Short mmCIF file of C-alpha atoms and ligand atoms in Angstrom, two decimals:
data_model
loop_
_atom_site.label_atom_id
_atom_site.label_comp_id
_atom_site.label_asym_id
_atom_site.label_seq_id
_atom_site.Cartn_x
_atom_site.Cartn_y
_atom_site.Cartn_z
CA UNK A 236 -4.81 11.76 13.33
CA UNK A 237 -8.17 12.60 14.83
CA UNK A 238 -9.85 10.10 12.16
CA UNK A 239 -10.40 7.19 14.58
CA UNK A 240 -10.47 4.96 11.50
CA UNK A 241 -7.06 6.02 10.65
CA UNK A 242 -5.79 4.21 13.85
CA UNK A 243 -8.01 1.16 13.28
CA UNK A 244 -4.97 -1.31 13.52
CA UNK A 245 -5.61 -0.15 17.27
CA UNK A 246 -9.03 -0.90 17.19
CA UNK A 247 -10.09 -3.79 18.87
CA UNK A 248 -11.42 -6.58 16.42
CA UNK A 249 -15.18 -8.00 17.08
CA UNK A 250 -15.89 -11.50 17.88
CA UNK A 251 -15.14 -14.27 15.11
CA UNK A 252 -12.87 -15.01 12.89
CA UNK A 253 -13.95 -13.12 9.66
CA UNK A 254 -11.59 -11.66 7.99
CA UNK A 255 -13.58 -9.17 6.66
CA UNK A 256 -13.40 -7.42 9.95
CA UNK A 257 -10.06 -6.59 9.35
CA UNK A 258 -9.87 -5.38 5.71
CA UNK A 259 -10.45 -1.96 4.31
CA UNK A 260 -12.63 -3.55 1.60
CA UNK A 261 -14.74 -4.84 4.57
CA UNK A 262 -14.40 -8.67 2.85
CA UNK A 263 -12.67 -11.55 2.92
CA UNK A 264 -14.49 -15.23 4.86
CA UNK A 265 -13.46 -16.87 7.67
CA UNK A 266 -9.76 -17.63 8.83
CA UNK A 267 -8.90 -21.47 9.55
CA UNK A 268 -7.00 -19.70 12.66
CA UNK A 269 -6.71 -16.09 14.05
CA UNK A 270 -3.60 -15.51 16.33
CA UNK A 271 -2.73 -11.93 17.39
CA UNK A 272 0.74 -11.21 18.36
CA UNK A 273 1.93 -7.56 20.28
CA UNK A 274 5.53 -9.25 20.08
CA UNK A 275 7.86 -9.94 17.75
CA UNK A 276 8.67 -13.05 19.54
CA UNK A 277 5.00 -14.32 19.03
CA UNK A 278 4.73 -13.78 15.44
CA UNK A 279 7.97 -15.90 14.74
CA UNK A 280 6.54 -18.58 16.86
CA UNK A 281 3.13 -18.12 15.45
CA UNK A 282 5.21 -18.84 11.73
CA UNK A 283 7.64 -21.61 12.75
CA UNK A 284 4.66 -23.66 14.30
CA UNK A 285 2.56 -22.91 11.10
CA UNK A 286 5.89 -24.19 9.06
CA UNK A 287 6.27 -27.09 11.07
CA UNK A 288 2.57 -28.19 11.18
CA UNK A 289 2.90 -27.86 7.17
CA UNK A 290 0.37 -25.09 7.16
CA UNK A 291 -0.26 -21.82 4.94
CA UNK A 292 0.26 -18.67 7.09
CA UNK A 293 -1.13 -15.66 5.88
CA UNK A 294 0.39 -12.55 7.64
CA UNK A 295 -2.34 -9.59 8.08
CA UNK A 296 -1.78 -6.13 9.32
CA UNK A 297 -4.16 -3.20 8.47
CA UNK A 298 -5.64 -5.47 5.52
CA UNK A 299 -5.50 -2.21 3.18
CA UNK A 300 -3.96 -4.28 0.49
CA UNK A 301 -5.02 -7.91 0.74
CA UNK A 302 -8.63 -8.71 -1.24
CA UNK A 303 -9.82 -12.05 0.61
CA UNK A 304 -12.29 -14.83 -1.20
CA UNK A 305 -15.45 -15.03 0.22
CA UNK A 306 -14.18 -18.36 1.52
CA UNK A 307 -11.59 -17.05 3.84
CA UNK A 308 -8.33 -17.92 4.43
CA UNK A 309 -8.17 -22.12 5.05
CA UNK A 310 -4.75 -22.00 7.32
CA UNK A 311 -3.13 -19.43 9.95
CA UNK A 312 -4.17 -15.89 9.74
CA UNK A 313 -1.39 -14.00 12.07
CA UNK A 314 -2.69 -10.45 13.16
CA UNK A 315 0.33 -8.71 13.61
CA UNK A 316 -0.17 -5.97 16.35
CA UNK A 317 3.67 -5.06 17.15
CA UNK A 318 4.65 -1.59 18.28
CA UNK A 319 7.18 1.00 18.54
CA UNK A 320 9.48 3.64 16.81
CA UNK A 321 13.08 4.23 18.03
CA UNK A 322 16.16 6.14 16.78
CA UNK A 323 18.40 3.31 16.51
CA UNK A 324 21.40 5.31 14.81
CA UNK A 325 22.58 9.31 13.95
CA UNK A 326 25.19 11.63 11.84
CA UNK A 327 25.35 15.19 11.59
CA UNK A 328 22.65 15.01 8.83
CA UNK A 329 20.32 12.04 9.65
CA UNK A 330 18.70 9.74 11.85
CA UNK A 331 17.64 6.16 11.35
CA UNK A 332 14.51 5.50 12.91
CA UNK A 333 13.27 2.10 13.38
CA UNK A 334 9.19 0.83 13.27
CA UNK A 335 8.04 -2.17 14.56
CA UNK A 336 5.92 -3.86 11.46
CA UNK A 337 2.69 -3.58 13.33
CA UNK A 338 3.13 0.30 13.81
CA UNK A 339 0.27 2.43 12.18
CA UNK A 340 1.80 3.68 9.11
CA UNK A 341 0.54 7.63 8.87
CA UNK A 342 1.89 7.58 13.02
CA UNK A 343 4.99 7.07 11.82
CA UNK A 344 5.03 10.27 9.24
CA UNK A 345 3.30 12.40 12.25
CA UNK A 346 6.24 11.17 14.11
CA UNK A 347 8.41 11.96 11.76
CA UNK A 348 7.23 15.13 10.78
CA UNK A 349 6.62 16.59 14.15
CA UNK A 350 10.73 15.89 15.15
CA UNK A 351 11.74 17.82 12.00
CA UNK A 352 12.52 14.53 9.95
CA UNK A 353 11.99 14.87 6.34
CA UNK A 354 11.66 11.80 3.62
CA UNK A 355 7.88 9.98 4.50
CA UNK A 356 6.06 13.58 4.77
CA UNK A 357 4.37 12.87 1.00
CA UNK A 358 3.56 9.35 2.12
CA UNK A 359 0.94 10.99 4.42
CA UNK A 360 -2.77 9.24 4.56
CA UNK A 361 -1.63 5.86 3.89
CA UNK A 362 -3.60 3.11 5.34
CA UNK A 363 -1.89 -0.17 7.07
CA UNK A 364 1.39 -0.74 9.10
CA UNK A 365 4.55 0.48 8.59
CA UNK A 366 6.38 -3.11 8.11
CA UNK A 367 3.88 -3.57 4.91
CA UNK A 368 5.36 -0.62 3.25
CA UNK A 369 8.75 -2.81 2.05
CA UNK A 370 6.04 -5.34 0.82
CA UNK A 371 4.97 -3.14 -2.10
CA UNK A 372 7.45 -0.37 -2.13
CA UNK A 373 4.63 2.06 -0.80
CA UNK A 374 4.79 5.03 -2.82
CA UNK A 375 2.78 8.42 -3.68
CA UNK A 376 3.04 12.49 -4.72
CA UNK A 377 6.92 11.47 -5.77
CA UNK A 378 7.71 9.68 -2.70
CA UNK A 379 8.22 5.61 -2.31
CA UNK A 380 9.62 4.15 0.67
CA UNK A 381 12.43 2.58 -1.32
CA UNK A 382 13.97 6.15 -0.94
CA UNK A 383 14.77 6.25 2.80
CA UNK A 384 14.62 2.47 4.03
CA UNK A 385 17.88 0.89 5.07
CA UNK A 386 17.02 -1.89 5.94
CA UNK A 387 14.45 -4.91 6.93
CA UNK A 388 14.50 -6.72 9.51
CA UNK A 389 12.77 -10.31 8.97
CA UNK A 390 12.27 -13.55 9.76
CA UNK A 391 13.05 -15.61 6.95
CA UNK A 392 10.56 -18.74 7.11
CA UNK A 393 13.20 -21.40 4.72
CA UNK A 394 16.74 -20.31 7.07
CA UNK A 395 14.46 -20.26 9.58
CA UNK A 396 16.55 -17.18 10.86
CA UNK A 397 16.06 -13.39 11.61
CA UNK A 398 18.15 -11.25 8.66
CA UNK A 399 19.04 -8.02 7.95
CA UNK A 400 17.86 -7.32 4.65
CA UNK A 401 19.69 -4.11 2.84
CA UNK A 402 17.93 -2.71 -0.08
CA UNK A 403 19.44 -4.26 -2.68
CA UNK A 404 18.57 -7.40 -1.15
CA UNK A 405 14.61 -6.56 -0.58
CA UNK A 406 14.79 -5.99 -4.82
CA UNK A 407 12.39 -2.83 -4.70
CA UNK A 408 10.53 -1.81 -7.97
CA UNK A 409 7.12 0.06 -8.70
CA UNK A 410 4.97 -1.40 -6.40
CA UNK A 411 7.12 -4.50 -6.10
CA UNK A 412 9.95 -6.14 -4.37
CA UNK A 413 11.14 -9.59 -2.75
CA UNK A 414 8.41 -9.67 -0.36
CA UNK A 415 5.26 -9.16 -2.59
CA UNK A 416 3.44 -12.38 -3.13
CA UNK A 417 5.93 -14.39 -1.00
CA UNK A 418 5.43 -15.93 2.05
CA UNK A 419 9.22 -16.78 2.97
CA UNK A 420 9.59 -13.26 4.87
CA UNK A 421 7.73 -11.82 7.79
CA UNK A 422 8.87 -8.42 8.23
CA UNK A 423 9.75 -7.38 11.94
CA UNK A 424 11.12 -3.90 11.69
CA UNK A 425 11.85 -1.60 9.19
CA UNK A 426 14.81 1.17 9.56
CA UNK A 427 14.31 4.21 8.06
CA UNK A 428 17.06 7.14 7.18
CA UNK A 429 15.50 10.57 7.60
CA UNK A 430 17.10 14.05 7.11
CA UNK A 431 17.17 16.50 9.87
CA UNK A 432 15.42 19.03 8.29
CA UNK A 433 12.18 20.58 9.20
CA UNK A 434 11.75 20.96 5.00
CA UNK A 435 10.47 18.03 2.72
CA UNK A 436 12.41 16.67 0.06
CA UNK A 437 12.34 18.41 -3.27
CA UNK A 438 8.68 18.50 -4.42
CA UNK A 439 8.56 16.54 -7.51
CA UNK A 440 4.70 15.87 -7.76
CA UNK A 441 3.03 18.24 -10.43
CA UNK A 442 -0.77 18.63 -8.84
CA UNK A 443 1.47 18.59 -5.29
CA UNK A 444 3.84 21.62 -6.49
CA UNK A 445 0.39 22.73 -7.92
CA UNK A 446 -1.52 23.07 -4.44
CA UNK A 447 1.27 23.92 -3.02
CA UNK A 448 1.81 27.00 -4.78
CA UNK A 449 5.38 25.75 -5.62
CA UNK A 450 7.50 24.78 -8.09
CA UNK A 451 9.09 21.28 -8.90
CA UNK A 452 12.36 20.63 -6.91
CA UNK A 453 11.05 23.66 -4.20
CA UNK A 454 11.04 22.22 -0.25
CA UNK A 455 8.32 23.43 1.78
CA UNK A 456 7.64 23.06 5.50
CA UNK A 457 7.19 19.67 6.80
CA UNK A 458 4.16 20.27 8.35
CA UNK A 459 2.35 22.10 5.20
CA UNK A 460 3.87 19.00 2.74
CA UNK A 461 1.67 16.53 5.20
CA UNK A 462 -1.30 19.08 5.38
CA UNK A 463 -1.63 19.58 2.05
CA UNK A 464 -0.68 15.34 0.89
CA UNK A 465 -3.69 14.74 3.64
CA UNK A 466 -5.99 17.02 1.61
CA UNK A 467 -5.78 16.16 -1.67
CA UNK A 468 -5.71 12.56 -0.84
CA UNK A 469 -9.04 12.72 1.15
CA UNK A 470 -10.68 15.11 -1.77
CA UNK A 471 -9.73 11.51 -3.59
CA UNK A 472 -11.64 8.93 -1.09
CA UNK A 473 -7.72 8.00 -0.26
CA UNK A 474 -7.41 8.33 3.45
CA UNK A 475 -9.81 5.97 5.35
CA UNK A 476 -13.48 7.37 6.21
CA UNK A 477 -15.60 4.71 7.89
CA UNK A 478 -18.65 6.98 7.40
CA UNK A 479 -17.47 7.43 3.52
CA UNK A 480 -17.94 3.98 1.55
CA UNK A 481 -15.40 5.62 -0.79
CA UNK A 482 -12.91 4.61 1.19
CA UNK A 483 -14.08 0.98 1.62
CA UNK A 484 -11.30 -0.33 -0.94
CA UNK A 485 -7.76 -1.01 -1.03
CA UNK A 486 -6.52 2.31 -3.07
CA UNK A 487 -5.45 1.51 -6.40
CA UNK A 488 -7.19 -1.43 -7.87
CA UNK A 489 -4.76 -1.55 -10.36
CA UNK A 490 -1.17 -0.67 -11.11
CA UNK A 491 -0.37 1.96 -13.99
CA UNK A 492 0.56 0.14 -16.64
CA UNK A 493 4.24 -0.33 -18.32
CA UNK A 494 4.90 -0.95 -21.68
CA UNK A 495 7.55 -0.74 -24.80
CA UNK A 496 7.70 2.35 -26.34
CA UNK A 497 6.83 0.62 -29.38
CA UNK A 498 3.43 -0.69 -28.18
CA UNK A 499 3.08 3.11 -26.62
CA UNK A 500 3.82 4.62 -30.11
CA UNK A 501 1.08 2.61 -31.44
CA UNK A 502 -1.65 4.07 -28.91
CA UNK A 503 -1.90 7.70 -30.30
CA UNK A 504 -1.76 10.67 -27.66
CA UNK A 505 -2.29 10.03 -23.99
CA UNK A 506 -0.70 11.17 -21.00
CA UNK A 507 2.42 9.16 -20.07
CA UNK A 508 5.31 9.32 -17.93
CA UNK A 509 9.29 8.03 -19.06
CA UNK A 510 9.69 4.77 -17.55
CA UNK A 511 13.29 3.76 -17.90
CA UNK A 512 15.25 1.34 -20.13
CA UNK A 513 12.84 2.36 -23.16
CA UNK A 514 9.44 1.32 -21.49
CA UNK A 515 6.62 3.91 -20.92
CA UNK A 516 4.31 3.86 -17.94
CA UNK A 517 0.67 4.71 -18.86
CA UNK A 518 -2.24 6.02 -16.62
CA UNK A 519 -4.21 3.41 -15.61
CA UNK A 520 -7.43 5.68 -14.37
CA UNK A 521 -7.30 7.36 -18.20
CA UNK A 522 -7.30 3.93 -19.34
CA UNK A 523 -10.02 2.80 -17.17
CA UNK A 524 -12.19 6.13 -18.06
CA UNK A 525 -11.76 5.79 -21.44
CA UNK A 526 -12.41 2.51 -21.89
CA UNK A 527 -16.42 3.89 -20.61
CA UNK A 528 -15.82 2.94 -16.74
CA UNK A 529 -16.51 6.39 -14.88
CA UNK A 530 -16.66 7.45 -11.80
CA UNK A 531 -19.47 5.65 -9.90
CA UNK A 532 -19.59 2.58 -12.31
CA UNK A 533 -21.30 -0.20 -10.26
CA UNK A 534 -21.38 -3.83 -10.32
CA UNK A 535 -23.40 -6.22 -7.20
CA UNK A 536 -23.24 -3.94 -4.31
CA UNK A 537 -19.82 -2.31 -5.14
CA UNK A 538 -18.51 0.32 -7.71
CA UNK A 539 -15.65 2.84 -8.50
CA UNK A 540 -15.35 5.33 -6.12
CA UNK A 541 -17.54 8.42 -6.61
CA UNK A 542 -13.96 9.99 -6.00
CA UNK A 543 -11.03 7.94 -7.64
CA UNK A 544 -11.23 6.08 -10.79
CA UNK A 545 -8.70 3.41 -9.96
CA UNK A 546 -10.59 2.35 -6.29
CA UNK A 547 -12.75 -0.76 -6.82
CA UNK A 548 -15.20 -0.10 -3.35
CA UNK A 549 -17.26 -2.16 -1.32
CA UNK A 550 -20.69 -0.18 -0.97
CA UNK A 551 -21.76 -2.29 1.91
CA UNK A 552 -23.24 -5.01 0.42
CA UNK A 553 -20.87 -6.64 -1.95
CA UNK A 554 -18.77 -9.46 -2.23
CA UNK A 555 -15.13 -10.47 -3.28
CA UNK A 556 -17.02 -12.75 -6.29
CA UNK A 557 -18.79 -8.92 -6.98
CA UNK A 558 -16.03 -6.96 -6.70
CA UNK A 559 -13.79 -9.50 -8.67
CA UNK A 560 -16.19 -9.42 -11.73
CA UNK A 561 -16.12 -5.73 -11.88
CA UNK A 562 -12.72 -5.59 -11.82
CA UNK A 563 -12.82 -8.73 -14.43
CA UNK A 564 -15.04 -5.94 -16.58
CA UNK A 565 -12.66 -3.15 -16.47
CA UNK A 566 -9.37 -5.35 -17.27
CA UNK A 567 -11.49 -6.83 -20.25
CA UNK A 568 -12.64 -3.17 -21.56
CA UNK A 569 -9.64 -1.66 -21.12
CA UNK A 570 -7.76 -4.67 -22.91
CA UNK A 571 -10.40 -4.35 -25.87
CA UNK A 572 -10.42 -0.74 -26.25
CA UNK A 573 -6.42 -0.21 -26.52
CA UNK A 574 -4.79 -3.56 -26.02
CA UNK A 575 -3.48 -2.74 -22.57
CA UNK A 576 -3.41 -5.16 -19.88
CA UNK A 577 -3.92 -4.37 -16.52
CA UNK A 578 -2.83 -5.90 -13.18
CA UNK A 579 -3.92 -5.92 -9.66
CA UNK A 580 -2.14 -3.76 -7.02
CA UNK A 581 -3.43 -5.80 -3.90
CA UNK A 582 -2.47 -9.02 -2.61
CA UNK A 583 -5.54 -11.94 -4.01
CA UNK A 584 -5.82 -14.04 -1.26
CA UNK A 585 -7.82 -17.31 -2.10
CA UNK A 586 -9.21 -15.57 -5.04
CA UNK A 587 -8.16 -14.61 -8.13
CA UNK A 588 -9.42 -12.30 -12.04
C1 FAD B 782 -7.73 4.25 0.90
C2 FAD B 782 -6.41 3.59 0.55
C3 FAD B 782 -5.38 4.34 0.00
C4 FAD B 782 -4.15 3.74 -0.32
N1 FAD B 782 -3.19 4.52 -0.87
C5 FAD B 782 -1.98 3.96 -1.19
C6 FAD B 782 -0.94 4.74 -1.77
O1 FAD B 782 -1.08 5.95 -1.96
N2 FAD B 782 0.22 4.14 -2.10
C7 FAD B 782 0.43 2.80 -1.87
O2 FAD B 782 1.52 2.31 -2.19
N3 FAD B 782 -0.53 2.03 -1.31
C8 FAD B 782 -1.72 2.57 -0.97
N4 FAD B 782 -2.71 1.80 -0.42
C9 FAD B 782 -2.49 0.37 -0.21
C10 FAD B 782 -2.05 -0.01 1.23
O3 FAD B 782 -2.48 0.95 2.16
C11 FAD B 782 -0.55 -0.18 1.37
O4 FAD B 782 -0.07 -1.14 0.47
C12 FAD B 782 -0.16 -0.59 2.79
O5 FAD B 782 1.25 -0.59 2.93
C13 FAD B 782 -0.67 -1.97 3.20
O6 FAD B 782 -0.44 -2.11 4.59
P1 FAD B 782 -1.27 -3.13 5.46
O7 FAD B 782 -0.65 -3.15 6.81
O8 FAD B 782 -2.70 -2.80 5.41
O9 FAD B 782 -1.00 -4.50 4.71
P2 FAD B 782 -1.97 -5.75 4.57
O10 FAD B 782 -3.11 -5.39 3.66
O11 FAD B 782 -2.32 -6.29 5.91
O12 FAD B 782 -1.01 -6.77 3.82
C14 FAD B 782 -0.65 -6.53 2.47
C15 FAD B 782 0.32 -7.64 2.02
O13 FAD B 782 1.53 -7.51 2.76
C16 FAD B 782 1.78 -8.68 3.54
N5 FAD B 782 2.30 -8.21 4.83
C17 FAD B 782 1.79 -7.24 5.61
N6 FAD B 782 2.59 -7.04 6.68
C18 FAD B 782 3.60 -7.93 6.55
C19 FAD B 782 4.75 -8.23 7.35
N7 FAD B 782 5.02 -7.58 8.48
N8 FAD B 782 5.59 -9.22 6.92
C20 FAD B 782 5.34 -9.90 5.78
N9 FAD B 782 4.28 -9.66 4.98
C21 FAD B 782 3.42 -8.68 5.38
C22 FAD B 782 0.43 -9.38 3.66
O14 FAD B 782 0.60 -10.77 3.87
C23 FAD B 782 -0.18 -9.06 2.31
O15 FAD B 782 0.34 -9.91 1.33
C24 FAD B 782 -3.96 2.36 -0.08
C25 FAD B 782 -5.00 1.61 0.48
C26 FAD B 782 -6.21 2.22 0.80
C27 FAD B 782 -7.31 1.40 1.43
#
């Protein structure tokens, strides 16, 4: 990626120990300790001592999903700066790749899309490191990781072991699985399964078949899926700009919301997707707007994006306490207008609506 900000896990951090200076939000107070590990090695020792010395450890990687209290982080803050991609196992039809946790996410896809490997091409534009994508089941345009990782590789802080974790074990959902708000795991490498195929798995993304001049279930080149994911994500404010304070956030403020088809039923006409097992999963951003939160909405120094309904943004001069209370707002007005509650997609660190 030419965007230098898309590479900023390779950035070198300034001086100090604010963690703001390594969030997408651009907040978050001080760390109690900052240790940055290049190794695998270093992290687990970084965790075990933490463990043994009865502290919290708070593992940080691109900090594109973690919203930090103005107060910081009172224990170990581990920076985890690990590298590499390898093929690690093949068949006629695939290839498992495997990413070091501290890889840059979106290098991964270029990687994979530039040696004709097809399964991450829609995850294009992503922010943070590849071993975060277990933590929330990273997903979007039809894609989640869930659909081509194999396995994790982590350190499990109670066995005090590294383990191979198979899917079933890592207990993906929407935006959810073992590892999301727990610290037992720290994720060392993910393997991926991708198909040799310079085409990207069926299209099943509406506006993404839309600009794509295709149809639902239609492949299209690898290289035009990415292209085209990268666009309509930046038209959004979704793929980091430091220059664009749009992109000062951590995506998604909140997660769509699921709910009975009962309770769905009882909202009149909105858009909606089929959920499974009788639930309904609602549009969070419809929500939001209707509730009488547009585009632009500010609070203290941060807003909605200009560009994305469902990004809570830093404008420069805000604060977590700021940007908590406008999310606070929205959750209320949304919960007023049509009984609906919303939850938070990132991490709260120290902080909480
Ligand atoms: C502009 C923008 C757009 C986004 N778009 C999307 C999107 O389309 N889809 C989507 O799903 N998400 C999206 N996100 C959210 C975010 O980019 C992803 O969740 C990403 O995977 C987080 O990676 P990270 O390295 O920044 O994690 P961090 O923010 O550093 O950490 C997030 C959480 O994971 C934990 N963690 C991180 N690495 C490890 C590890 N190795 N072992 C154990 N725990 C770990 C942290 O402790 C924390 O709890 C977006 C964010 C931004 C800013």
């Amino acid at each position: 990626m030419p965007d230098a900000f898309a590479d900023h896990l390779n950035d070198t951090p300034p001086a100090g120990n604010t963690l703001a200076a390594y969030t997408t939000l651009r907040l978050g107070g001080p760390a109690g300790t900052l240790t940055t590990a290049v190794h695998a090695d270093e992290a687990i020792a970084v965790v075990r001592a933490a463990s043994a010395a009865g502290r919290p450890v708070l593992v940080l990687a691109g900090g594109s999903n973690v919203v930090i209290g103005d107060a910081g982080f009172p224990g170990e803050v581990l920076l985890l700066r690990t590298r590499g991609i390898r093929v690690v196992g093949e068949d006629p039809a695939a290839v498992v790749v495997r990413a070091a946790a501290g890889e840059t996410w979106d290098d991964f896809v270029a990687y994979a899309v530039t040696n004709g490997l097809s399964g991450v091409e829609c995850l294009s534009g992503i922010p943070g490191s590849a071993g975060a994508t277990p933590i929330q089941n990273v997903g979007a345009y039809g894609q989640e990781v869930a659909h081509t990782i194999v396995a994790v590789h982590a350190y499990d802080r109670i066995a005090g072991e590294v383990r191979e974790m198979s899917p079933a074990e890592c207990g993906f959902g929407y935006r959810a699985s073992v590892f999301k708000h727990n610290d037992r795991y720290l994720v060392l490498d993910v393997d991926f399964r991708l198909e040799k195929s310079g085409e990207s798995a069926p299209i099943k993304y509406a506006e993404l078949a839309r600009s794509l001049g295709a149809e639902a279930g239609d492949r299209v080149p690898l290289a035009l899926a990415r292209d085209t994911v990268l666009k309509l994500r930046a038209g959004k404010g979704m793929v980091l700009d430091p220059e664009d304070r749009d992109t000062w956030s951590v995506g998604s403020f909140f997660t769509n919301p699921v709910v009975t088809e009962e309770v769905f039923a009882a909202l009149g006409e909105m858009p909606h997707w089929p959920a499974g097992d009788g639930m309904v999963k609602l549009p969070a951003a419809w929500l939001i707007e209707r509730a009488g939160f547009p585009k632009g909405f500010a609070g203290e120094g941060v807003a909605i994006s200009g560009k994305h309904t469902l990004a809570l943004t830093n404008r420069g001069a805000g604060s977590t306490a700021a940007l908590l209370d406008l999310a606070r707002v929205i959750r209320d007005g949304v919960r007023e207008r049509f009984g609906v509650e919303l939850h938070p997609e990132p991490v709260l660190i120290n902080c909480a609506i």
